[in-house]
Structures are given as structure tokens and as C-alpha cells.
Amino acid sequence: MRKFLLVFVLLIAASIAIGCQSKSVTGETVTLKNGSYQNITVDELNRLSKSKDFVLMNVHIPFAGNIVGTDVSIPYDQIENDLSQFPTDKSTKIVLYCRSGHMSTIAAEKLVSLGFTNIWNLKGGMLEWEKAGYPIEK
């Protein structure tokens, strides 16, 4: 009976560990000439938001709302002019989004070219976020 109980406990622990690993977010790597960034889905961003270990940045212009928890808004075409609003540590995780994903892709590429190494981009932007049922602050 003790052996059975030990095996049962080990199986439960292994199941929990595997379940936790499957929920980690790695994104889809986009490789550029001078670095890379990660594309993530709205569900992945929602999971990441539970631990909020990143800067959430809206790069859309004109303003069309924010995803709840947004830290800063910087127009995608003004990134080089607003570098003072970015973390000084270029390895800080930054998650970018815009309305559809187009402007945030441009912003991600720009930040990678400027030496930032932990850039994440929300695929589909706020449109996909809302479509999935997540809230937008207007």
C-alpha cells in the first residue's frame, strides 16, 4: 500500500509539473538581421499578465484604447525620439501592441535594431484581444 501511495503521489507531482510547463509562454521567434523578437497570441499575453514581469507598451496612433495594465503609450513612429521612456536595461522584457499588429511589428523591428533584446509583439493587436473577449480601456 505504501509503494502504491508513493507512486500515486509521484504521478500527481509529475502531472502538475508538466501542466505548469505547458503554460509557459515562449512565443514565435521572428529573426532579423541584427536580433530577434517574439510574437505572442492574446491568450499568451493574458497568461503573461498574471505575473506581470514586463513593460506593456501601446504604440498605436491615433489613440484607440489600451489593454488593461498598459504602462506607457509611445507612437510607433516616435520610438527613437522617446527612448528616455524605455528601460535603460535593454534586456528588460517589453511587450508591444497596437490596434492590428502592424505598427507594433514596425516598433519591434526598430527596438531590435536599437539593441533591445527582449521584445515581444502581440499578434493581431487590440482587435484580436477584444475578439477573444478581453477588455479594452477606452
PDB file of C-alpha atoms in Angstrom:
ATOM      1  CA  MET A   1       0.000   0.000   0.000  1.00  0.00           C
ATOM      2  CA  ARG A   2       2.864   2.413   0.832  1.00  0.00           C
ATOM      3  CA  LYS A   3       4.505   1.747  -2.524  1.00  0.00           C
ATOM      4  CA  PHE A   4       1.209   2.413  -4.316  1.00  0.00           C
ATOM      5  CA  LEU A   5       0.736   5.662  -2.390  1.00  0.00           C
ATOM      6  CA  LEU A   6       4.279   6.804  -3.209  1.00  0.00           C
ATOM      7  CA  VAL A   7       3.803   6.057  -6.925  1.00  0.00           C
ATOM      8  CA  PHE A   8       0.441   7.870  -6.855  1.00  0.00           C
ATOM      9  CA  VAL A   9       1.967  10.961  -5.229  1.00  0.00           C
ATOM     10  CA  LEU A  10       4.846  10.976  -7.719  1.00  0.00           C
ATOM     11  CA  LEU A  11       2.436  10.713 -10.658  1.00  0.00           C
ATOM     12  CA  ILE A  12       0.372  13.629  -9.347  1.00  0.00           C
ATOM     13  CA  ALA A  13       3.520  15.750  -8.838  1.00  0.00           C
ATOM     14  CA  ALA A  14       4.746  14.926 -12.349  1.00  0.00           C
ATOM     15  CA  SER A  15       1.347  15.823 -13.822  1.00  0.00           C
ATOM     16  CA  ILE A  16       1.361  19.172 -12.047  1.00  0.00           C
ATOM     17  CA  ALA A  17       4.912  19.915 -13.212  1.00  0.00           C
ATOM     18  CA  ILE A  18       4.082  19.037 -16.817  1.00  0.00           C
ATOM     19  CA  GLY A  19       0.909  21.122 -16.682  1.00  0.00           C
ATOM     20  CA  CYS A  20       2.816  24.146 -15.407  1.00  0.00           C
ATOM     21  CA  GLN A  21       5.467  23.799 -18.103  1.00  0.00           C
ATOM     22  CA  SER A  22       2.885  23.659 -20.872  1.00  0.00           C
ATOM     23  CA  LYS A  23       1.538  27.047 -19.776  1.00  0.00           C
ATOM     24  CA  SER A  24       4.879  28.839 -20.094  1.00  0.00           C
ATOM     25  CA  VAL A  25       4.982  31.393 -22.864  1.00  0.00           C
ATOM     26  CA  THR A  26       7.784  31.277 -25.387  1.00  0.00           C
ATOM     27  CA  GLY A  27       6.131  32.903 -28.379  1.00  0.00           C
ATOM     28  CA  GLU A  28       7.110  32.556 -32.010  1.00  0.00           C
ATOM     29  CA  THR A  29      10.615  33.838 -32.772  1.00  0.00           C
ATOM     30  CA  VAL A  30      10.989  36.367 -35.577  1.00  0.00           C
ATOM     31  CA  THR A  31      14.628  36.551 -36.627  1.00  0.00           C
ATOM     32  CA  LEU A  32      16.012  39.776 -38.056  1.00  0.00           C
ATOM     33  CA  LYS A  33      19.440  40.722 -39.367  1.00  0.00           C
ATOM     34  CA  ASN A  34      20.520  42.176 -36.016  1.00  0.00           C
ATOM     35  CA  GLY A  35      18.486  40.206 -33.471  1.00  0.00           C
ATOM     36  CA  SER A  36      15.024  38.792 -32.890  1.00  0.00           C
ATOM     37  CA  TYR A  37      11.719  39.320 -31.126  1.00  0.00           C
ATOM     38  CA  GLN A  38       8.845  37.071 -30.073  1.00  0.00           C
ATOM     39  CA  ASN A  39       5.324  37.158 -31.495  1.00  0.00           C
ATOM     40  CA  ILE A  40       2.703  36.122 -28.941  1.00  0.00           C
ATOM     41  CA  THR A  41      -1.019  35.451 -29.090  1.00  0.00           C
ATOM     42  CA  VAL A  42      -3.648  37.178 -26.981  1.00  0.00           C
ATOM     43  CA  ASP A  43      -4.009  34.077 -24.799  1.00  0.00           C
ATOM     44  CA  GLU A  44      -0.254  34.032 -24.229  1.00  0.00           C
ATOM     45  CA  LEU A  45      -0.322  37.725 -23.256  1.00  0.00           C
ATOM     46  CA  ASN A  46      -3.188  37.013 -20.886  1.00  0.00           C
ATOM     47  CA  ARG A  47      -1.101  34.269 -19.220  1.00  0.00           C
ATOM     48  CA  LEU A  48       1.956  36.557 -19.067  1.00  0.00           C
ATOM     49  CA  SER A  49      -0.174  39.265 -17.446  1.00  0.00           C
ATOM     50  CA  LYS A  50      -0.771  37.033 -14.427  1.00  0.00           C
ATOM     51  CA  SER A  51       2.868  37.531 -13.326  1.00  0.00           C
ATOM     52  CA  LYS A  52       3.381  40.981 -14.990  1.00  0.00           C
ATOM     53  CA  ASP A  53       7.157  40.867 -15.265  1.00  0.00           C
ATOM     54  CA  PHE A  54       7.287  43.150 -18.308  1.00  0.00           C
ATOM     55  CA  VAL A  55       6.587  46.658 -19.581  1.00  0.00           C
ATOM     56  CA  LEU A  56       3.338  46.740 -21.579  1.00  0.00           C
ATOM     57  CA  MET A  57       3.538  49.384 -24.293  1.00  0.00           C
ATOM     58  CA  ASN A  58       0.871  50.690 -26.650  1.00  0.00           C
ATOM     59  CA  VAL A  59       2.453  52.003 -29.878  1.00  0.00           C
ATOM     60  CA  HIS A  60      -0.758  52.678 -31.834  1.00  0.00           C
ATOM     61  CA  ILE A  61      -1.623  56.086 -33.262  1.00  0.00           C
ATOM     62  CA  PRO A  62      -4.101  57.651 -33.115  1.00  0.00           C
ATOM     63  CA  PHE A  63      -5.205  56.525 -29.666  1.00  0.00           C
ATOM     64  CA  ALA A  64      -7.786  53.733 -29.904  1.00  0.00           C
ATOM     65  CA  GLY A  65      -7.754  52.470 -26.313  1.00  0.00           C
ATOM     66  CA  ASN A  66      -5.462  50.493 -24.033  1.00  0.00           C
ATOM     67  CA  ILE A  67      -5.208  46.922 -22.925  1.00  0.00           C
ATOM     68  CA  VAL A  68      -5.733  46.853 -19.161  1.00  0.00           C
ATOM     69  CA  GLY A  69      -2.347  47.119 -17.432  1.00  0.00           C
ATOM     70  CA  THR A  70      -0.664  49.247 -20.103  1.00  0.00           C
ATOM     71  CA  ASP A  71       2.376  51.012 -18.644  1.00  0.00           C
ATOM     72  CA  VAL A  72       3.161  53.525 -21.369  1.00  0.00           C
ATOM     73  CA  SER A  73       1.994  54.728 -24.786  1.00  0.00           C
ATOM     74  CA  ILE A  74       4.592  55.791 -27.340  1.00  0.00           C
ATOM     75  CA  PRO A  75       3.704  56.233 -31.024  1.00  0.00           C
ATOM     76  CA  TYR A  76       5.468  53.590 -33.111  1.00  0.00           C
ATOM     77  CA  ASP A  77       6.991  56.262 -35.365  1.00  0.00           C
ATOM     78  CA  GLN A  78       8.388  58.249 -32.402  1.00  0.00           C
ATOM     79  CA  ILE A  79      10.330  55.489 -30.644  1.00  0.00           C
ATOM     80  CA  GLU A  80      13.762  56.931 -31.405  1.00  0.00           C
ATOM     81  CA  ASN A  81      12.628  60.336 -30.103  1.00  0.00           C
ATOM     82  CA  ASP A  82      11.226  58.877 -26.853  1.00  0.00           C
ATOM     83  CA  LEU A  83      13.995  56.481 -25.768  1.00  0.00           C
ATOM     84  CA  SER A  84      14.044  58.176 -22.348  1.00  0.00           C
ATOM     85  CA  GLN A  85      10.716  56.423 -21.635  1.00  0.00           C
ATOM     86  CA  PHE A  86      12.265  52.986 -22.219  1.00  0.00           C
ATOM     87  CA  PRO A  87      14.054  50.927 -19.592  1.00  0.00           C
ATOM     88  CA  THR A  88      17.790  51.642 -19.529  1.00  0.00           C
ATOM     89  CA  ASP A  89      18.439  47.904 -19.320  1.00  0.00           C
ATOM     90  CA  LYS A  90      17.947  46.785 -22.923  1.00  0.00           C
ATOM     91  CA  SER A  91      17.260  43.218 -21.778  1.00  0.00           C
ATOM     92  CA  THR A  92      14.078  44.238 -19.923  1.00  0.00           C
ATOM     93  CA  LYS A  93      11.036  42.414 -21.306  1.00  0.00           C
ATOM     94  CA  ILE A  94       8.847  44.808 -23.312  1.00  0.00           C
ATOM     95  CA  VAL A  95       5.517  43.696 -24.787  1.00  0.00           C
ATOM     96  CA  LEU A  96       4.300  45.874 -27.651  1.00  0.00           C
ATOM     97  CA  TYR A  97       0.843  46.148 -29.124  1.00  0.00           C
ATOM     98  CA  CYS A  98      -1.215  48.356 -31.413  1.00  0.00           C
ATOM     99  CA  ARG A  99      -4.673  48.097 -32.918  1.00  0.00           C
ATOM    100  CA  SER A 100      -3.975  45.374 -35.510  1.00  0.00           C
ATOM    101  CA  GLY A 101      -0.366  44.285 -35.017  1.00  0.00           C
ATOM    102  CA  HIS A 102       1.126  46.236 -37.944  1.00  0.00           C
ATOM    103  CA  MET A 103       2.509  49.246 -36.043  1.00  0.00           C
ATOM    104  CA  SER A 104       3.779  47.076 -33.191  1.00  0.00           C
ATOM    105  CA  THR A 105       5.672  44.903 -35.698  1.00  0.00           C
ATOM    106  CA  ILE A 106       7.393  48.024 -37.039  1.00  0.00           C
ATOM    107  CA  ALA A 107       8.136  49.109 -33.453  1.00  0.00           C
ATOM    108  CA  ALA A 108       9.531  45.663 -32.559  1.00  0.00           C
ATOM    109  CA  GLU A 109      11.869  45.745 -35.549  1.00  0.00           C
ATOM    110  CA  LYS A 110      13.022  49.263 -34.622  1.00  0.00           C
ATOM    111  CA  LEU A 111      13.711  48.330 -30.999  1.00  0.00           C
ATOM    112  CA  VAL A 112      15.688  45.260 -32.052  1.00  0.00           C
ATOM    113  CA  SER A 113      17.751  47.469 -34.392  1.00  0.00           C
ATOM    114  CA  LEU A 114      18.416  49.761 -31.399  1.00  0.00           C
ATOM    115  CA  GLY A 115      19.822  46.855 -29.371  1.00  0.00           C
ATOM    116  CA  PHE A 116      16.822  45.791 -27.275  1.00  0.00           C
ATOM    117  CA  THR A 117      16.970  42.042 -26.723  1.00  0.00           C
ATOM    118  CA  ASN A 118      13.711  41.039 -25.009  1.00  0.00           C
ATOM    119  CA  ILE A 119      10.949  42.385 -27.260  1.00  0.00           C
ATOM    120  CA  TRP A 120       7.551  40.691 -27.516  1.00  0.00           C
ATOM    121  CA  ASN A 121       4.860  41.640 -30.036  1.00  0.00           C
ATOM    122  CA  LEU A 122       1.124  40.949 -29.710  1.00  0.00           C
ATOM    123  CA  LYS A 123      -0.048  39.309 -32.946  1.00  0.00           C
ATOM    124  CA  GLY A 124      -3.346  40.772 -34.077  1.00  0.00           C
ATOM    125  CA  GLY A 125      -3.178  43.604 -31.550  1.00  0.00           C
ATOM    126  CA  MET A 126      -6.200  45.001 -29.746  1.00  0.00           C
ATOM    127  CA  LEU A 127      -8.546  43.662 -32.424  1.00  0.00           C
ATOM    128  CA  GLU A 128      -7.634  40.063 -31.539  1.00  0.00           C
ATOM    129  CA  TRP A 129      -7.577  40.944 -27.827  1.00  0.00           C
ATOM    130  CA  GLU A 130     -11.186  42.191 -27.970  1.00  0.00           C
ATOM    131  CA  LYS A 131     -12.258  39.338 -30.251  1.00  0.00           C
ATOM    132  CA  ALA A 132     -11.035  36.898 -27.583  1.00  0.00           C
ATOM    133  CA  GLY A 133     -13.218  38.666 -25.013  1.00  0.00           C
ATOM    134  CA  TYR A 134     -10.526  40.541 -23.123  1.00  0.00           C
ATOM    135  CA  PRO A 135     -11.234  44.137 -22.010  1.00  0.00           C
ATOM    136  CA  ILE A 136     -10.024  47.374 -23.600  1.00  0.00           C
ATOM    137  CA  GLU A 137      -9.909  50.684 -21.741  1.00  0.00           C
ATOM    138  CA  LYS A 138     -11.221  53.460 -23.983  1.00  0.00           C
TER     139      LYS A 138
END
